[in-house]
Coordinates of N, CA and C in Angstrom, one line a residue:
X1 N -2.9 1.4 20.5 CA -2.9 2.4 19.4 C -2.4 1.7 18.2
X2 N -2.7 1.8 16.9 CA -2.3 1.5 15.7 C -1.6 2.7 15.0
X3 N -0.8 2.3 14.8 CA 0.1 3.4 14.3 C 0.5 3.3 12.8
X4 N 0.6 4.4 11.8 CA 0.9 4.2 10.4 C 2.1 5.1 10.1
X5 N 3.3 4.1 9.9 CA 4.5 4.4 9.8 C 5.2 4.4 7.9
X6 N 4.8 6.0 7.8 CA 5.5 5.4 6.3 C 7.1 5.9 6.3
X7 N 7.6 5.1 5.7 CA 9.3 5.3 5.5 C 9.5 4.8 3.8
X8 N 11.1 5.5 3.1 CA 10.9 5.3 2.0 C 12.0 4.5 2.2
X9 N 12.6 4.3 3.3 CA 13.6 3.1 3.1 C 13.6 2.6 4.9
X10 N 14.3 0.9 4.3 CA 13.9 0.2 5.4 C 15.2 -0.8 5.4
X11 N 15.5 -1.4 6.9 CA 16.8 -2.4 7.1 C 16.8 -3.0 5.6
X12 N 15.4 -3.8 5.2 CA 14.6 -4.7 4.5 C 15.5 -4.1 2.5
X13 N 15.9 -3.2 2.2 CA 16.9 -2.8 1.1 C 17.9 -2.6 1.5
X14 N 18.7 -3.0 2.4 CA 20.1 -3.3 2.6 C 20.8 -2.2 3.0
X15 N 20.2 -1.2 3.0 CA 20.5 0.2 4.0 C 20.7 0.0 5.6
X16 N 22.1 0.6 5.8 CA 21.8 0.5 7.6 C 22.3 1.8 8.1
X17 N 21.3 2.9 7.1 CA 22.0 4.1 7.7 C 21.5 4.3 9.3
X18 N 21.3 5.4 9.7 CA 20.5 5.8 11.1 C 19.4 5.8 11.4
X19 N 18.7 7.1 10.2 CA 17.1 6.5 10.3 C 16.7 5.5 9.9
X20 N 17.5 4.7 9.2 CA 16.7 3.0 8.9 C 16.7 2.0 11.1
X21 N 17.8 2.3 10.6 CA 18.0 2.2 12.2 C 17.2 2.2 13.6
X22 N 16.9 3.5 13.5 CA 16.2 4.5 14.1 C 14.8 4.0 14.2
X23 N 14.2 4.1 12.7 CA 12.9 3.6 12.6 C 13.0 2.7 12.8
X24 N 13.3 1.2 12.6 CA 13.7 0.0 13.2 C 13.5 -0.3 14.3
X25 N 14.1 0.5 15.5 CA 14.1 0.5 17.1 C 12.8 1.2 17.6
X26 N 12.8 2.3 16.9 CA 11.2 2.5 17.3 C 10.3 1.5 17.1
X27 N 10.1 1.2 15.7 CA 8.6 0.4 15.3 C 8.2 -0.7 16.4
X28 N 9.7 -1.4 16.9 CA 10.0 -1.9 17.3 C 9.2 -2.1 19.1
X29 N 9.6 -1.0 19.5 CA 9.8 -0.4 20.9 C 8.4 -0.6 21.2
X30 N 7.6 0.5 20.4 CA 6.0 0.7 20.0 C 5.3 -0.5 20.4
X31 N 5.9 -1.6 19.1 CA 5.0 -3.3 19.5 C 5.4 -3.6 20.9
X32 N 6.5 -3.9 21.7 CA 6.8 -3.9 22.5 C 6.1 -3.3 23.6
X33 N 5.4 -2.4 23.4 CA 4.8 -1.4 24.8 C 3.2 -1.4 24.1
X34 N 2.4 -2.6 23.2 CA 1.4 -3.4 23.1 C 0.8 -2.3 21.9
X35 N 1.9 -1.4 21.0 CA 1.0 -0.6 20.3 C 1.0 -2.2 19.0
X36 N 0.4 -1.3 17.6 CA 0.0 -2.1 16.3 C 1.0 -1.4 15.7
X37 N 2.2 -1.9 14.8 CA 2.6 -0.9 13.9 C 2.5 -1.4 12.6
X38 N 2.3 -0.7 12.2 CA 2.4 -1.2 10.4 C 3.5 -0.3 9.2
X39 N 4.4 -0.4 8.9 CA 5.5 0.2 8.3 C 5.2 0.4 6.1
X40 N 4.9 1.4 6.0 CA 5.2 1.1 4.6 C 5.9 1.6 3.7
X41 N 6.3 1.0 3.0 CA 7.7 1.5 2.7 C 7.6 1.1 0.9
X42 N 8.8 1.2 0.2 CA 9.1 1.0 -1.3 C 8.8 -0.8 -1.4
X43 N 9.1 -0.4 -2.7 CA 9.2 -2.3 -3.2 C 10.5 -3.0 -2.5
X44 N 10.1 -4.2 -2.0 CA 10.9 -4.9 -1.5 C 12.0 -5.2 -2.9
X45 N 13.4 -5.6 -2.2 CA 14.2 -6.1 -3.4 C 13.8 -7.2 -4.3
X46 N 13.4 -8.4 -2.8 CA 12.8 -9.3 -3.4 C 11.7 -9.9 -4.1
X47 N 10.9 -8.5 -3.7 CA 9.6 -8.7 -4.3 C 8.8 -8.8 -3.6
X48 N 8.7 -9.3 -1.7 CA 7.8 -9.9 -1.5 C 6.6 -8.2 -0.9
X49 N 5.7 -8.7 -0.6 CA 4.5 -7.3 -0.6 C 4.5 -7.3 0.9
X50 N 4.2 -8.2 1.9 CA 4.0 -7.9 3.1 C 4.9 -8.9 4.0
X51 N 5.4 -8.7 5.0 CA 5.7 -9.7 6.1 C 5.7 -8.7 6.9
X52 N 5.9 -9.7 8.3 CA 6.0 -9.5 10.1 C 7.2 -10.1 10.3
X53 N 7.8 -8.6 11.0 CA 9.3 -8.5 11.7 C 9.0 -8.4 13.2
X54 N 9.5 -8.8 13.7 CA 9.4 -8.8 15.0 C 8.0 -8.4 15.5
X55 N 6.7 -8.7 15.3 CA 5.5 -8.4 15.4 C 5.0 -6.9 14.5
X56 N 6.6 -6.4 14.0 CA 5.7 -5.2 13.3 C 5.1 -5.8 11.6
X57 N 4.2 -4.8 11.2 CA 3.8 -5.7 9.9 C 4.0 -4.6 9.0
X58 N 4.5 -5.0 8.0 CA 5.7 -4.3 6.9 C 4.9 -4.2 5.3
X59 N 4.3 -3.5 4.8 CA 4.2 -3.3 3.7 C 4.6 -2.3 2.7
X60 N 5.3 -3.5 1.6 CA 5.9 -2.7 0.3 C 5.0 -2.6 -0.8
X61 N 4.9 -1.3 -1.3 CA 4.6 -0.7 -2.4 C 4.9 -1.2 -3.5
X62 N 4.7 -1.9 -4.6 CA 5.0 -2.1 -5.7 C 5.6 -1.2 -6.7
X63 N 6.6 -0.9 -7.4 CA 6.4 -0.4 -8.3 C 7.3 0.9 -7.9
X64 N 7.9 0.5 -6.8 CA 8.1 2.1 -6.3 C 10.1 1.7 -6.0
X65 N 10.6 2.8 -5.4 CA 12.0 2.3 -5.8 C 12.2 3.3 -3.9
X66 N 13.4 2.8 -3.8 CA 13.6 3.5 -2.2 C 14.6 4.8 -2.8
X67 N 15.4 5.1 -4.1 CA 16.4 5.7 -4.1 C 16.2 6.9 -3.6
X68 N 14.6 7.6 -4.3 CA 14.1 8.9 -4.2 C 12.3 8.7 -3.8
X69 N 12.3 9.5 -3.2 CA 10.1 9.7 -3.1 C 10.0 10.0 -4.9
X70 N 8.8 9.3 -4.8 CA 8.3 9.7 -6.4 C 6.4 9.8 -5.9
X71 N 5.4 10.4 -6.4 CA 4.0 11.2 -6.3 C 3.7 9.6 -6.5
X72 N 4.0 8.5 -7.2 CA 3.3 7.7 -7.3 C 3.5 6.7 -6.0
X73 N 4.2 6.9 -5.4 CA 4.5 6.2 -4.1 C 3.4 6.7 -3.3
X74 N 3.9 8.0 -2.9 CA 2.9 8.7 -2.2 C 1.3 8.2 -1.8
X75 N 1.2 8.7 -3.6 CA -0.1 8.2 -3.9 C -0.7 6.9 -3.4
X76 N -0.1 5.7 -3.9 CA -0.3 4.4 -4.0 C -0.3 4.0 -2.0
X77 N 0.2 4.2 -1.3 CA 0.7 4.3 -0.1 C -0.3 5.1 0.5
X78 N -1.0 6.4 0.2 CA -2.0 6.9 0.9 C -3.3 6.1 0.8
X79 N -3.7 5.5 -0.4 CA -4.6 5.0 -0.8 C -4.9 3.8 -0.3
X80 N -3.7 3.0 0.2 CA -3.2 1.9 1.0 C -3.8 2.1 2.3
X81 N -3.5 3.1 2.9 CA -4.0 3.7 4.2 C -5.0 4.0 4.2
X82 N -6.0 4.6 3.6 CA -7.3 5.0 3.3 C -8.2 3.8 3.2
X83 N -7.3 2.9 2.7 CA -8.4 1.7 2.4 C -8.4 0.8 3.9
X84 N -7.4 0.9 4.2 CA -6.9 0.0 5.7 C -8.0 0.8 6.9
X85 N -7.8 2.0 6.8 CA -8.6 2.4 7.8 C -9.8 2.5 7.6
X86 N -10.5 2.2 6.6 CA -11.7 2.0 6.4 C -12.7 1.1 7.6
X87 N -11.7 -0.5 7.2 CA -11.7 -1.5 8.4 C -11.3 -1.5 9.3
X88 N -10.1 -0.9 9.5 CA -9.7 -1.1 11.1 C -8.7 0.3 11.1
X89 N -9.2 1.6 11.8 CA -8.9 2.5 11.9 C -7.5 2.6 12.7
X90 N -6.8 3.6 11.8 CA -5.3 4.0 12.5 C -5.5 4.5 13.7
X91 N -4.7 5.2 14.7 CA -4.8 6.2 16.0 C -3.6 7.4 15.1
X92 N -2.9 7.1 14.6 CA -1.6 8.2 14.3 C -0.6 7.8 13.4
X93 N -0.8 8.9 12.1 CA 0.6 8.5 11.4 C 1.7 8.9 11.9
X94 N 2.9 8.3 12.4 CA 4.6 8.5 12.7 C 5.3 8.5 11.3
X95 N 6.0 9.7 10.9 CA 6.3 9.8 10.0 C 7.6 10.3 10.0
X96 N 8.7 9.1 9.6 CA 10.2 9.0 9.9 C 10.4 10.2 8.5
X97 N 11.2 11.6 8.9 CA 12.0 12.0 8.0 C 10.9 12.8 6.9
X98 N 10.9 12.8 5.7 CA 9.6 13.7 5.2 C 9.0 12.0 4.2
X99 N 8.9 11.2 4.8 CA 8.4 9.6 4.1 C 6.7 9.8 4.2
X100 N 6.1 10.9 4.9 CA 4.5 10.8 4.7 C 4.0 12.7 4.4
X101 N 5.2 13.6 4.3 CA 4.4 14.7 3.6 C 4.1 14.6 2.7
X102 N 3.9 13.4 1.8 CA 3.3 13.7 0.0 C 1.7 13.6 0.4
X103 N 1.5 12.9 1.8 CA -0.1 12.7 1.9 C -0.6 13.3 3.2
X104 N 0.4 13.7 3.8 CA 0.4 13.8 5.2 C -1.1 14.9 5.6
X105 N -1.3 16.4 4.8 CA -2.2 17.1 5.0 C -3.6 16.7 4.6
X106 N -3.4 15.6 3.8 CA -5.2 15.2 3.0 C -5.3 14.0 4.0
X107 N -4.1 13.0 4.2 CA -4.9 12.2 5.7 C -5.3 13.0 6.9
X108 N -4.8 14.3 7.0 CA -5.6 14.8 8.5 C -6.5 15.5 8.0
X109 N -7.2 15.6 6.9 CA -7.9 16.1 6.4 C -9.3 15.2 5.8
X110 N -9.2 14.3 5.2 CA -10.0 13.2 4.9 C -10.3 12.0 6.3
X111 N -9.2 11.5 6.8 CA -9.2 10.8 8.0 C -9.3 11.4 9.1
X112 N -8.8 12.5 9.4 CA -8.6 13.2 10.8 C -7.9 12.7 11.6
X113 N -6.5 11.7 11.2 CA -5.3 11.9 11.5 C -4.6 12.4 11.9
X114 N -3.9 12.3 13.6 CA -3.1 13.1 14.2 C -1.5 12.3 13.6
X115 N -1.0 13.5 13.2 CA 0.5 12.9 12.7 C 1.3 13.7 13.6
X116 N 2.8 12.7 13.6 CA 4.0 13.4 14.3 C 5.2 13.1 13.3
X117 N 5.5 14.1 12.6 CA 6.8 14.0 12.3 C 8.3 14.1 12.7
X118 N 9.3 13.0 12.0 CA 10.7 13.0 12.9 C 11.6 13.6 11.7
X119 N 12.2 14.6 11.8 CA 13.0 15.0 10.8 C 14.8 14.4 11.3
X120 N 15.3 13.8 10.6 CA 16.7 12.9 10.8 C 17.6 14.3 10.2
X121 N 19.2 14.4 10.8 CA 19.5 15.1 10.3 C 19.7 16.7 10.3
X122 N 20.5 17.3 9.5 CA 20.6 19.1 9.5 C 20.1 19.4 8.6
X123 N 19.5 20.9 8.8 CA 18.8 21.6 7.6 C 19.4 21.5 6.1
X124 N 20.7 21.4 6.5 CA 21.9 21.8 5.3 C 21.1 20.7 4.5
X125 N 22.1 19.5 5.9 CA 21.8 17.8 4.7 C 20.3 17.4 4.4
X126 N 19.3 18.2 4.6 CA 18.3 17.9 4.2 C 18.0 18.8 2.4
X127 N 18.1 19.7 3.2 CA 18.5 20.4 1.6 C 19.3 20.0 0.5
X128 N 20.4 19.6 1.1 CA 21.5 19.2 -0.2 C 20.7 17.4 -0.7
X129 N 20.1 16.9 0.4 CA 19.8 15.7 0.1 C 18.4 16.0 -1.5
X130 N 17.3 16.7 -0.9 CA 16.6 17.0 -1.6 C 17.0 17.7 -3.3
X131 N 17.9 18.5 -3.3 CA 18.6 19.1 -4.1 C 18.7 17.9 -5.2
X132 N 19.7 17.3 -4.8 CA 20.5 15.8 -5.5 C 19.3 15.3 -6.1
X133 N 17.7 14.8 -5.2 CA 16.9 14.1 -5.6 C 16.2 13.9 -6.6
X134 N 16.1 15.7 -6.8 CA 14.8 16.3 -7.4 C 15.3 16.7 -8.9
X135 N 14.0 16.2 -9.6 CA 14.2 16.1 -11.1 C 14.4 17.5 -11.7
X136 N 13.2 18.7 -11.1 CA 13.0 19.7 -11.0 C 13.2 20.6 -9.6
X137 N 13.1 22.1 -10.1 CA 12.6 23.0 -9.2 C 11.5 22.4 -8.6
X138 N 10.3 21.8 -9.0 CA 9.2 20.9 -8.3 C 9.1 20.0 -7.6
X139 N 10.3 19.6 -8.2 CA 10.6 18.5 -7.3 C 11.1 18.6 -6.2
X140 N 12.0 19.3 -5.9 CA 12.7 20.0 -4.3 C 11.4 20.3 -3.6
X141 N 10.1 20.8 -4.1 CA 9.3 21.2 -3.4 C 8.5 19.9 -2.5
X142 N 8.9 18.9 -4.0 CA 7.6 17.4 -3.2 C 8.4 16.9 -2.0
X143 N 9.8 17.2 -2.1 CA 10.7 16.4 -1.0 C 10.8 17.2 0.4

């Protein structure tokens, strides 16, 4: 199975909260048990755009920052996907936390993608997290 794993943060920006963690062990597990994973995530610190971690294959976003989701991640990241499966079709986005609702309904909608999302965390701290993030009343909504 090839799997499309978007996350907005990764071991790879110097985060070692849980779900960096988390996702980590999974993506991980996945190759391990002979799936494809592919991870995408924010701009690398250092810049670079793609490597392979332990067989999984990791692509950063340009242009995009891990602090908060921003529409142009989203964006740029779905279109990444859309183009990938063109060639060589996904089986399923895994989607750590809310790192693939900005595209999540127009990929099962355009692709016919089965997604599973993992929500990390309590309602509260997801709320209060989004709260902090968001520029706007609008913004709470994208998060």
């Amino acid at each position: 199975m090839r799997i499309w794993m978007p996350l907005r943060i990764t071991l790879a920006h110097g985060i070692r909260g849980g779900m960096e963690r988390q996702s980590d062990t999974l993506a991980r597990g996945l190759v391990d048990l002979g799936h494809a994973v592919t991870v995408v995530t924010t701009a690398h610190p250092g810049g670079e755009r793609v490597e392979m971690v332990d067989g999984v294959e990791i692509l950063y976003v340009p242009g995009s920052t891990w602090r908060r989701y921003q529409s142009s991640w989203w964006r740029n990241s779905y279109r990444l996907l859309a183009h990938r499966h063109i060639y060589t079709p996904y089986d399923l986005i895994l989607s750590q936390s809310a790192g693939g609702l900005g595209y999540l309904a127009q990929a099962r909608r355009d692709l016919a993608l089965p997604s599973v999302v993992i929500f990390h965390g309590s309602s509260r701290g997801e709320i209060i997290t989004a709260w902090r993030g968001a520029r706007s009343p609008r913004g709470i909504y994208r998060l």
